[in-house]
Amino acid sequence: MIPSSAFVGLPPALADSVVQTKHFFQALDNFAKVFAIRPGERVLMLTDQLLDTRVVDAVVGLAKARGAQVRVYTEPNSRVTEVPEPVKGLLEQADFVVSTWFCSIEDPFCIAMRKQGQRWVKITYFRNLDLLHTPQARFPSEIVGALCRATAGRYPKGEDFDLHFTDARGTDFRIGFTPETRDTMLSSNRWRGVTTAEEPGCYVHYLPTHGPNLWDRTAVRNDHAVKTPMSGVIYPQWAVGFARPFEERIAVRFEGEYVSAVEGNSEEAKILRDMLVGGRMIEGGGCGFNPKAPRHTIYPAGSNAPGALHFGIDLAKPNDYIRRVLPDWEEPPVHMDLVCLDATVTAGRNTLIDQGFLCALRDPEVVAIAARYGDPVELLEAGVD
């Protein structure tokens, strides 16, 4: 038998000495664009003790190079569910915030500060400086923004419609939109394709990979008292905190925004049943938009590959399984992300995702923008499965 090592059908990877420096400077340019700190600004970093201190140094160095002032406030971990009282005064003085904290997106105090024009960068996906050497770090953030815009353009205008999720396992889940909720959600900087922290009140992710969500509570202006019509069943392939995809078809059923039942006989189904029943959907289809993000890496909050989805559920009570297997998770044990890598998603009559493939990858505007940076097929689809 001929050993598999004897077959050579693809070229070897280029040596680091040939590509490492140019790749690194591409990533540095993305970094500098996203962290749009201005001269004289007051920058506040909300960090945790598990964050690579070189990440803090990188932001501080950039801020100093631009004549900005930086303060750093550190908590024991990033699982901060609300802004501590001693920090509110520091936040009120800041122009620009860089945060690892879980509460960054939904805490009413943070939302109020952004309404006043404060600019935020969330660094869930930049906890280690070595990530600057990854393909997703150097992927042009402008293309990520174009993919978001092209996907937003597929949401019907001026009419009621359902966002409908299906897959081969049996998922059949709907979220209802009105013209108002559609326009409200898609007005955010990320849905408009702005991936840098330049606009007053912006909230962006770095690395530029995560979201925006196909539905979340921004559609109702983050008012938790407003109920969004949704119902159906999701058969997740996987979930954060589980070592591998599920072998059993596990059904997670919803009545409105809340999990009403989890069906299945496996150990994973039992764990999810104890965890999820009574929990509330807060992210209905968190979508990846960076073509170089690894598809089958779902930690810490779902895959960020284009068309990969996560469904974020806030739990009715803290979960001991999460405490055991994810003691240092960036999110608290009152949240869980279910993952689907092969879903089809339609908005009314328009298809957003076809069996895990983000349709916007072939949008003419996206392809034209990608062509400025290289071969658009390689940039947008190489490695996309």
CSV table of C-alpha atoms in Angstrom, one decimal:
chain,number,residue,atom,x,y,z
A,1,MET,CA,0.0,0.0,0.0
A,2,ILE,CA,1.3,3.5,-0.9
A,3,PRO,CA,1.5,5.6,2.3
A,4,SER,CA,-0.7,8.7,2.2
A,5,SER,CA,2.4,10.9,2.7
A,6,ALA,CA,3.5,9.9,-0.7
A,7,PHE,CA,0.7,11.8,-2.5
A,8,VAL,CA,1.4,15.4,-3.2
A,9,GLY,CA,-1.4,17.3,-4.9
A,10,LEU,CA,-1.3,20.7,-3.3
A,11,PRO,CA,1.6,23.1,-2.9
A,12,PRO,CA,3.3,23.4,0.5
A,13,ALA,CA,2.5,26.4,2.6
A,14,LEU,CA,4.7,29.4,1.9
A,15,ALA,CA,7.5,29.8,4.4
A,16,ASP,CA,7.0,32.3,7.2
A,17,SER,CA,10.0,34.3,6.1
A,18,VAL,CA,8.1,35.0,2.8
A,19,VAL,CA,4.7,36.0,4.2
A,20,GLN,CA,4.9,36.6,7.9
A,21,THR,CA,5.8,40.3,7.9
A,22,LYS,CA,3.4,41.4,5.2
A,23,HIS,CA,0.6,39.4,6.9
A,24,PHE,CA,1.4,41.0,10.2
A,25,PHE,CA,1.2,44.5,8.8
A,26,GLN,CA,-2.1,43.8,7.2
A,27,ALA,CA,-3.4,42.8,10.6
A,28,LEU,CA,-1.9,45.9,12.2
A,29,ASP,CA,-3.6,48.1,9.7
A,30,ASN,CA,-7.0,46.5,10.6
A,31,PHE,CA,-6.2,47.0,14.3
A,32,ALA,CA,-5.4,50.7,13.8
A,33,LYS,CA,-8.5,51.3,11.8
A,34,VAL,CA,-10.9,49.6,14.1
A,35,PHE,CA,-9.5,51.3,17.2
A,36,ALA,CA,-10.3,54.8,15.9
A,37,ILE,CA,-8.9,56.6,18.9
A,38,ARG,CA,-8.5,60.4,18.4
A,39,PRO,CA,-6.0,62.9,19.9
A,40,GLY,CA,-7.0,64.1,23.3
A,41,GLU,CA,-9.6,61.5,23.9
A,42,ARG,CA,-10.1,59.7,27.3
A,43,VAL,CA,-9.9,56.0,26.7
A,44,LEU,CA,-11.2,53.5,29.3
A,45,MET,CA,-10.3,49.8,29.2
A,46,LEU,CA,-12.6,47.5,31.1
A,47,THR,CA,-10.5,44.3,31.4
A,48,ASP,CA,-10.2,41.1,33.4
A,49,GLN,CA,-7.3,39.3,35.0
A,50,LEU,CA,-7.3,36.5,32.4
A,51,LEU,CA,-6.7,38.9,29.5
A,52,ASP,CA,-3.3,38.8,27.8
A,53,THR,CA,-1.6,41.9,29.2
A,54,ARG,CA,0.0,42.5,25.7
A,55,VAL,CA,-3.5,43.3,24.4
A,56,VAL,CA,-3.7,46.1,26.9
A,57,ASP,CA,-0.3,47.3,26.0
A,58,ALA,CA,-1.2,47.3,22.3
A,59,VAL,CA,-4.2,49.5,22.9
A,60,VAL,CA,-2.3,51.8,25.3
A,61,GLY,CA,0.5,52.1,22.8
A,62,LEU,CA,-1.8,53.0,20.0
A,63,ALA,CA,-3.6,55.5,22.2
A,64,LYS,CA,-0.4,57.2,23.3
A,65,ALA,CA,0.8,57.4,19.6
A,66,ARG,CA,-2.4,59.4,19.0
A,67,GLY,CA,-2.1,61.7,22.0
A,68,ALA,CA,-4.9,60.0,24.0
A,69,GLN,CA,-5.1,59.2,27.7
A,70,VAL,CA,-5.9,55.7,28.9
A,71,ARG,CA,-7.2,54.3,32.2
A,72,VAL,CA,-7.5,50.6,32.8
A,73,TYR,CA,-10.0,49.0,35.2
A,74,THR,CA,-9.7,45.3,35.9
A,75,GLU,CA,-12.2,42.8,37.3
A,76,PRO,CA,-11.3,39.2,38.3
A,77,ASN,CA,-12.9,37.8,35.1
A,78,SER,CA,-15.0,39.0,32.1
A,79,ARG,CA,-18.3,37.6,33.5
A,80,VAL,CA,-19.4,41.0,34.7
A,81,THR,CA,-23.2,41.1,34.4
A,82,GLU,CA,-23.7,44.8,35.3
A,83,VAL,CA,-21.4,47.8,35.6
A,84,PRO,CA,-20.1,48.1,39.2
A,85,GLU,CA,-21.1,51.3,40.9
A,86,PRO,CA,-17.4,52.5,41.3
A,87,VAL,CA,-16.9,52.2,37.5
A,88,LYS,CA,-19.8,54.3,36.5
A,89,GLY,CA,-18.0,57.6,37.2
A,90,LEU,CA,-15.0,56.4,35.1
A,91,LEU,CA,-17.4,55.5,32.3
A,92,GLU,CA,-19.1,58.8,32.3
A,93,GLN,CA,-15.7,60.5,31.8
A,94,ALA,CA,-14.6,58.3,28.9
A,95,ASP,CA,-14.9,59.1,25.1
A,96,PHE,CA,-13.8,55.6,24.0
A,97,VAL,CA,-14.3,52.3,25.7
A,98,VAL,CA,-12.5,49.0,25.1
A,99,SER,CA,-14.2,46.1,27.0
A,100,THR,CA,-14.0,42.4,27.7
A,101,TRP,CA,-17.0,42.5,30.0
A,102,PHE,CA,-20.2,40.4,29.3
A,103,CYS,CA,-22.5,43.3,30.2
A,104,SER,CA,-21.1,45.6,27.6
A,105,ILE,CA,-23.8,45.1,25.0
A,106,GLU,CA,-27.0,45.0,27.2
A,107,ASP,CA,-26.3,46.8,30.5
A,108,PRO,CA,-28.7,49.9,30.4
A,109,PHE,CA,-25.9,52.1,31.7
A,110,CYS,CA,-23.6,51.1,28.8
A,111,ILE,CA,-26.5,51.6,26.3
A,112,ALA,CA,-27.2,55.1,27.8
A,113,MET,CA,-23.5,56.1,27.4
A,114,ARG,CA,-23.5,55.1,23.8
A,115,LYS,CA,-26.7,57.1,23.2
A,116,GLN,CA,-24.7,60.0,24.4
A,117,GLY,CA,-22.1,59.3,21.7
A,118,GLN,CA,-19.5,57.1,23.5
A,119,ARG,CA,-17.7,54.7,21.2
A,120,TRP,CA,-17.1,51.1,22.2
A,121,VAL,CA,-14.9,48.2,21.0
A,122,LYS,CA,-15.7,44.7,22.4
A,123,ILE,CA,-12.6,42.4,22.4
A,124,THR,CA,-14.1,39.0,23.2
A,125,TYR,CA,-12.1,37.7,20.2
A,126,PHE,CA,-8.9,39.6,20.9
A,127,ARG,CA,-7.8,38.1,24.2
A,128,ASN,CA,-4.4,37.1,23.0
A,129,LEU,CA,-2.0,39.3,21.1
A,130,ASP,CA,-0.9,36.3,19.0
A,131,LEU,CA,-4.3,36.4,17.3
A,132,LEU,CA,-2.9,39.2,15.2
A,133,HIS,CA,-1.1,36.4,13.2
A,134,THR,CA,-4.3,34.7,12.2
A,135,PRO,CA,-6.0,34.9,8.8
A,136,GLN,CA,-9.2,36.4,10.3
A,137,ALA,CA,-7.2,39.2,11.9
A,138,ARG,CA,-5.7,40.3,8.5
A,139,PHE,CA,-8.9,39.8,6.5
A,140,PRO,CA,-10.0,43.3,5.3
A,141,SER,CA,-12.6,44.7,7.7
A,142,GLU,CA,-14.1,46.6,4.7
A,143,ILE,CA,-15.2,43.3,3.2
A,144,VAL,CA,-16.7,42.2,6.5
A,145,GLY,CA,-18.7,45.4,6.4
A,146,ALA,CA,-19.8,44.8,2.8
A,147,LEU,CA,-21.0,41.3,3.7
A,148,CYS,CA,-23.1,42.8,6.5
A,149,ARG,CA,-24.6,45.4,4.2
A,150,ALA,CA,-25.4,42.9,1.5
A,151,THR,CA,-27.1,40.6,4.0
A,152,ALA,CA,-29.1,43.5,5.4
A,153,GLY,CA,-30.3,44.3,1.9
A,154,ARG,CA,-32.0,41.0,1.7
A,155,TYR,CA,-34.4,41.9,4.6
A,156,PRO,CA,-37.7,43.0,2.9
A,157,LYS,CA,-38.7,46.6,3.2
A,158,GLY,CA,-42.0,48.1,4.2
A,159,GLU,CA,-43.8,44.8,5.0
A,160,ASP,CA,-44.2,42.3,7.8
A,161,PHE,CA,-42.2,39.1,7.3
A,162,ASP,CA,-40.7,36.1,9.1
A,163,LEU,CA,-37.1,35.3,9.5
A,164,HIS,CA,-37.3,31.5,9.0
A,165,PHE,CA,-34.6,29.0,10.0
A,166,THR,CA,-34.6,25.4,8.7
A,167,ASP,CA,-32.1,22.6,8.3
A,168,ALA,CA,-32.0,18.9,7.4
A,169,ARG,CA,-32.3,17.9,11.1
A,170,GLY,CA,-35.8,19.4,11.3
A,171,THR,CA,-35.2,22.9,12.6
A,172,ASP,CA,-38.3,25.0,11.9
A,173,PHE,CA,-38.1,28.3,13.7
A,174,ARG,CA,-39.6,31.7,12.9
A,175,ILE,CA,-39.1,35.3,14.2
A,176,GLY,CA,-41.5,37.9,13.2
A,177,PHE,CA,-40.5,41.4,11.9
A,178,THR,CA,-42.5,44.5,11.2
A,179,PRO,CA,-41.2,47.3,9.0
A,180,GLU,CA,-40.4,49.2,12.2
A,181,THR,CA,-38.4,46.5,13.9
A,182,ARG,CA,-36.6,45.7,10.7
A,183,ASP,CA,-35.5,49.3,10.2
A,184,THR,CA,-34.6,49.8,13.8
A,185,MET,CA,-32.3,46.7,13.9
A,186,LEU,CA,-30.7,47.4,10.6
A,187,SER,CA,-29.9,51.0,11.5
A,188,SER,CA,-27.0,49.9,13.7
A,189,ASN,CA,-23.5,50.7,12.6
A,190,ARG,CA,-22.6,47.1,12.1
A,191,TRP,CA,-25.6,46.3,9.9
A,192,ARG,CA,-24.7,49.4,7.9
A,193,GLY,CA,-21.2,47.8,7.4
A,194,VAL,CA,-19.3,50.2,9.7
A,195,THR,CA,-16.7,47.9,11.3
A,196,THR,CA,-14.5,50.7,12.8
A,197,ALA,CA,-15.2,52.6,16.0
A,198,GLU,CA,-15.6,56.0,14.3
A,199,GLU,CA,-19.3,56.8,14.6
A,200,PRO,CA,-20.8,58.4,17.7
A,201,GLY,CA,-22.5,55.7,19.8
A,202,CYS,CA,-21.0,52.8,17.8
A,203,TYR,CA,-20.4,49.3,19.2
A,204,VAL,CA,-18.0,47.1,17.2
A,205,HIS,CA,-16.2,43.8,17.7
A,206,TYR,CA,-12.5,43.2,17.3
A,207,LEU,CA,-11.4,40.9,15.8
A,208,PRO,CA,-14.0,41.9,13.2
A,209,THR,CA,-15.7,38.6,13.1
A,210,HIS,CA,-18.7,38.4,15.4
A,211,GLY,CA,-22.2,39.4,14.3
A,212,PRO,CA,-24.3,41.3,13.8
A,213,ASN,CA,-27.1,39.0,14.8
A,214,LEU,CA,-29.9,38.2,12.4
A,215,TRP,CA,-32.2,39.1,15.2
A,216,ASP,CA,-31.6,40.5,18.6
A,217,ARG,CA,-33.2,43.0,21.0
A,218,THR,CA,-31.9,46.0,19.2
A,219,ALA,CA,-34.9,45.5,17.0
A,220,VAL,CA,-37.1,46.6,19.9
A,221,ARG,CA,-34.5,49.2,21.2
A,222,ASN,CA,-33.3,46.8,23.9
A,223,ASP,CA,-36.6,47.0,25.7
A,224,HIS,CA,-36.9,43.7,27.5
A,225,ALA,CA,-40.6,44.3,28.2
A,226,VAL,CA,-41.4,44.1,24.5
A,227,LYS,CA,-42.0,40.6,23.3
A,228,THR,CA,-41.1,39.6,19.8
A,229,PRO,CA,-43.3,37.0,18.0
A,230,MET,CA,-41.2,33.8,17.6
A,231,SER,CA,-41.9,30.1,17.9
A,232,GLY,CA,-40.8,26.7,16.6
A,233,VAL,CA,-38.1,24.2,17.2
A,234,ILE,CA,-34.3,24.3,16.8
A,235,TYR,CA,-32.2,21.1,16.4
A,236,PRO,CA,-28.7,22.5,17.3
A,237,GLN,CA,-25.7,20.6,15.9
A,238,TRP,CA,-23.6,21.7,18.8
A,239,ALA,CA,-23.4,24.1,21.8
A,240,VAL,CA,-20.6,25.9,23.6
A,241,GLY,CA,-19.2,23.9,26.4
A,242,PHE,CA,-19.6,20.5,24.6
A,243,ALA,CA,-16.4,18.9,23.2
A,244,ARG,CA,-18.0,17.8,19.9
A,245,PRO,CA,-21.2,18.0,17.9
A,246,PHE,CA,-24.2,16.1,19.1
A,247,GLU,CA,-24.8,12.6,17.8
A,248,GLU,CA,-28.5,12.7,18.7
A,249,ARG,CA,-31.1,14.9,17.1
A,250,ILE,CA,-31.9,17.1,20.1
A,251,ALA,CA,-35.0,19.3,19.8
A,252,VAL,CA,-35.1,22.7,21.6
A,253,ARG,CA,-38.7,23.9,21.5
A,254,PHE,CA,-39.9,27.5,22.0
A,255,GLU,CA,-43.1,29.1,23.0
A,256,GLY,CA,-42.6,32.7,22.2
A,257,GLU,CA,-39.1,33.8,23.3
A,258,TYR,CA,-38.8,31.1,25.9
A,259,VAL,CA,-37.6,27.5,25.8
A,260,SER,CA,-40.5,25.3,26.6
A,261,ALA,CA,-39.0,21.8,26.2
A,262,VAL,CA,-35.8,20.0,25.2
A,263,GLU,CA,-36.4,16.5,23.7
A,264,GLY,CA,-33.8,13.8,23.5
A,265,ASN,CA,-32.4,10.8,25.5
A,266,SER,CA,-28.7,11.4,25.4
A,267,GLU,CA,-26.6,12.7,28.2
A,268,GLU,CA,-26.2,15.9,26.3
A,269,ALA,CA,-30.0,16.3,26.0
A,270,LYS,CA,-30.4,15.8,29.7
A,271,ILE,CA,-27.8,18.5,30.4
A,272,LEU,CA,-29.5,20.9,28.0
A,273,ARG,CA,-32.9,20.2,29.4
A,274,ASP,CA,-31.8,21.1,32.9
A,275,MET,CA,-30.0,24.2,31.5
A,276,LEU,CA,-32.4,25.6,28.9
A,277,VAL,CA,-36.0,25.2,29.9
A,278,GLY,CA,-37.4,28.5,30.9
A,279,GLY,CA,-34.5,30.4,29.3
A,280,ARG,CA,-35.1,33.4,26.9
A,281,MET,CA,-33.8,33.9,23.4
A,282,ILE,CA,-31.8,37.1,23.2
A,283,GLU,CA,-29.8,36.4,19.9
A,284,GLY,CA,-31.8,34.7,17.2
A,285,GLY,CA,-29.2,33.7,14.7
A,286,GLY,CA,-25.9,35.3,15.6
A,287,CYS,CA,-24.1,35.1,12.3
A,288,GLY,CA,-20.5,35.0,11.3
A,289,PHE,CA,-19.2,37.4,8.6
A,290,ASN,CA,-15.4,36.8,8.4
A,291,PRO,CA,-14.6,34.3,5.6
A,292,LYS,CA,-11.3,33.4,7.3
A,293,ALA,CA,-12.7,32.7,10.7
A,294,PRO,CA,-12.5,28.9,11.5
A,295,ARG,CA,-15.9,27.3,10.9
A,296,HIS,CA,-15.6,24.4,13.4
A,297,THR,CA,-14.3,26.5,16.3
A,298,ILE,CA,-17.3,27.5,18.3
A,299,TYR,CA,-15.7,28.7,21.5
A,300,PRO,CA,-16.3,31.2,23.1
A,301,ALA,CA,-19.6,32.2,21.5
A,302,GLY,CA,-20.3,30.2,18.3
A,303,SER,CA,-18.4,30.0,15.0
A,304,ASN,CA,-17.8,33.3,13.2
A,305,ALA,CA,-17.5,31.8,9.7
A,306,PRO,CA,-20.0,33.2,7.2
A,307,GLY,CA,-23.4,31.5,7.5
A,308,ALA,CA,-22.6,29.8,10.8
A,309,LEU,CA,-25.2,30.6,13.4
A,310,HIS,CA,-25.5,30.7,17.1
A,311,PHE,CA,-28.7,31.2,19.2
A,312,GLY,CA,-28.0,33.0,22.5
A,313,ILE,CA,-30.2,32.0,25.3
A,314,ASP,CA,-30.2,33.7,28.7
A,315,LEU,CA,-31.0,31.0,31.3
A,316,ALA,CA,-33.6,31.1,34.0
A,317,LYS,CA,-30.9,30.3,36.6
A,318,PRO,CA,-27.2,29.7,36.8
A,319,ASN,CA,-26.2,26.3,35.5
A,320,ASP,CA,-23.7,24.0,37.3
A,321,TYR,CA,-22.7,22.2,34.2
A,322,ILE,CA,-21.4,25.4,32.8
A,323,ARG,CA,-19.6,26.1,36.0
A,324,ARG,CA,-17.8,22.8,35.9
A,325,VAL,CA,-16.7,22.6,32.3
A,326,LEU,CA,-16.3,26.4,31.6
A,327,PRO,CA,-14.8,27.8,34.8
A,328,ASP,CA,-13.0,30.5,32.9
A,329,TRP,CA,-15.6,31.1,30.2
A,330,GLU,CA,-15.8,34.7,29.0
A,331,GLU,CA,-19.6,34.6,29.6
A,332,PRO,CA,-21.4,33.9,32.9
A,333,PRO,CA,-23.2,30.6,33.7
A,334,VAL,CA,-26.5,32.2,32.9
A,335,HIS,CA,-26.0,32.2,29.1
A,336,MET,CA,-25.7,29.5,26.5
A,337,ASP,CA,-25.1,29.5,22.7
A,338,LEU,CA,-26.6,26.8,20.6
A,339,VAL,CA,-24.9,26.3,17.2
A,340,CYS,CA,-26.1,25.5,13.7
A,341,LEU,CA,-23.5,25.3,10.9
A,342,ASP,CA,-25.7,24.2,8.0
A,343,ALA,CA,-29.0,26.2,8.4
A,344,THR,CA,-31.0,27.8,5.6
A,345,VAL,CA,-32.4,31.2,6.6
A,346,THR,CA,-35.0,33.2,4.6
A,347,ALA,CA,-36.3,36.7,5.3
A,348,GLY,CA,-39.8,36.7,3.6
A,349,ARG,CA,-39.1,35.4,0.1
A,350,ASN,CA,-35.3,36.3,0.2
A,351,THR,CA,-32.6,33.8,1.1
A,352,LEU,CA,-29.9,35.0,3.5
A,353,ILE,CA,-28.2,31.7,4.1
A,354,ASP,CA,-28.4,28.5,2.0
A,355,GLN,CA,-27.4,25.3,3.9
A,356,GLY,CA,-24.7,27.2,5.8
A,357,PHE,CA,-23.5,29.3,2.9
A,358,LEU,CA,-23.9,33.1,3.3
A,359,CYS,CA,-25.5,34.2,0.1
A,360,ALA,CA,-23.9,37.7,0.3
A,361,LEU,CA,-20.5,36.1,-0.4
A,362,ARG,CA,-21.5,36.2,-4.1
A,363,ASP,CA,-23.2,39.6,-4.1
A,364,PRO,CA,-21.7,41.7,-6.9
A,365,GLU,CA,-20.9,44.7,-4.7
A,366,VAL,CA,-19.1,42.4,-2.2
A,367,VAL,CA,-17.1,40.7,-5.0
A,368,ALA,CA,-16.2,44.1,-6.4
A,369,ILE,CA,-14.9,45.3,-3.1
A,370,ALA,CA,-13.0,42.1,-2.4
A,371,ALA,CA,-11.3,42.5,-5.9
A,372,ARG,CA,-9.5,45.6,-4.6
A,373,TYR,CA,-7.6,43.3,-2.1
A,374,GLY,CA,-6.9,40.3,-4.3
A,375,ASP,CA,-8.7,37.4,-5.9
A,376,PRO,CA,-12.3,37.7,-4.7
A,377,VAL,CA,-12.9,33.9,-5.0
A,378,GLU,CA,-9.9,33.1,-2.8
A,379,LEU,CA,-10.8,35.9,-0.3
A,380,LEU,CA,-14.5,35.1,0.0
A,381,GLU,CA,-14.8,31.3,-0.6
A,382,ALA,CA,-11.4,29.6,0.0
A,383,GLY,CA,-11.9,27.4,3.0
A,384,VAL,CA,-15.7,28.1,3.2
A,385,ASP,CA,-17.4,24.7,3.5
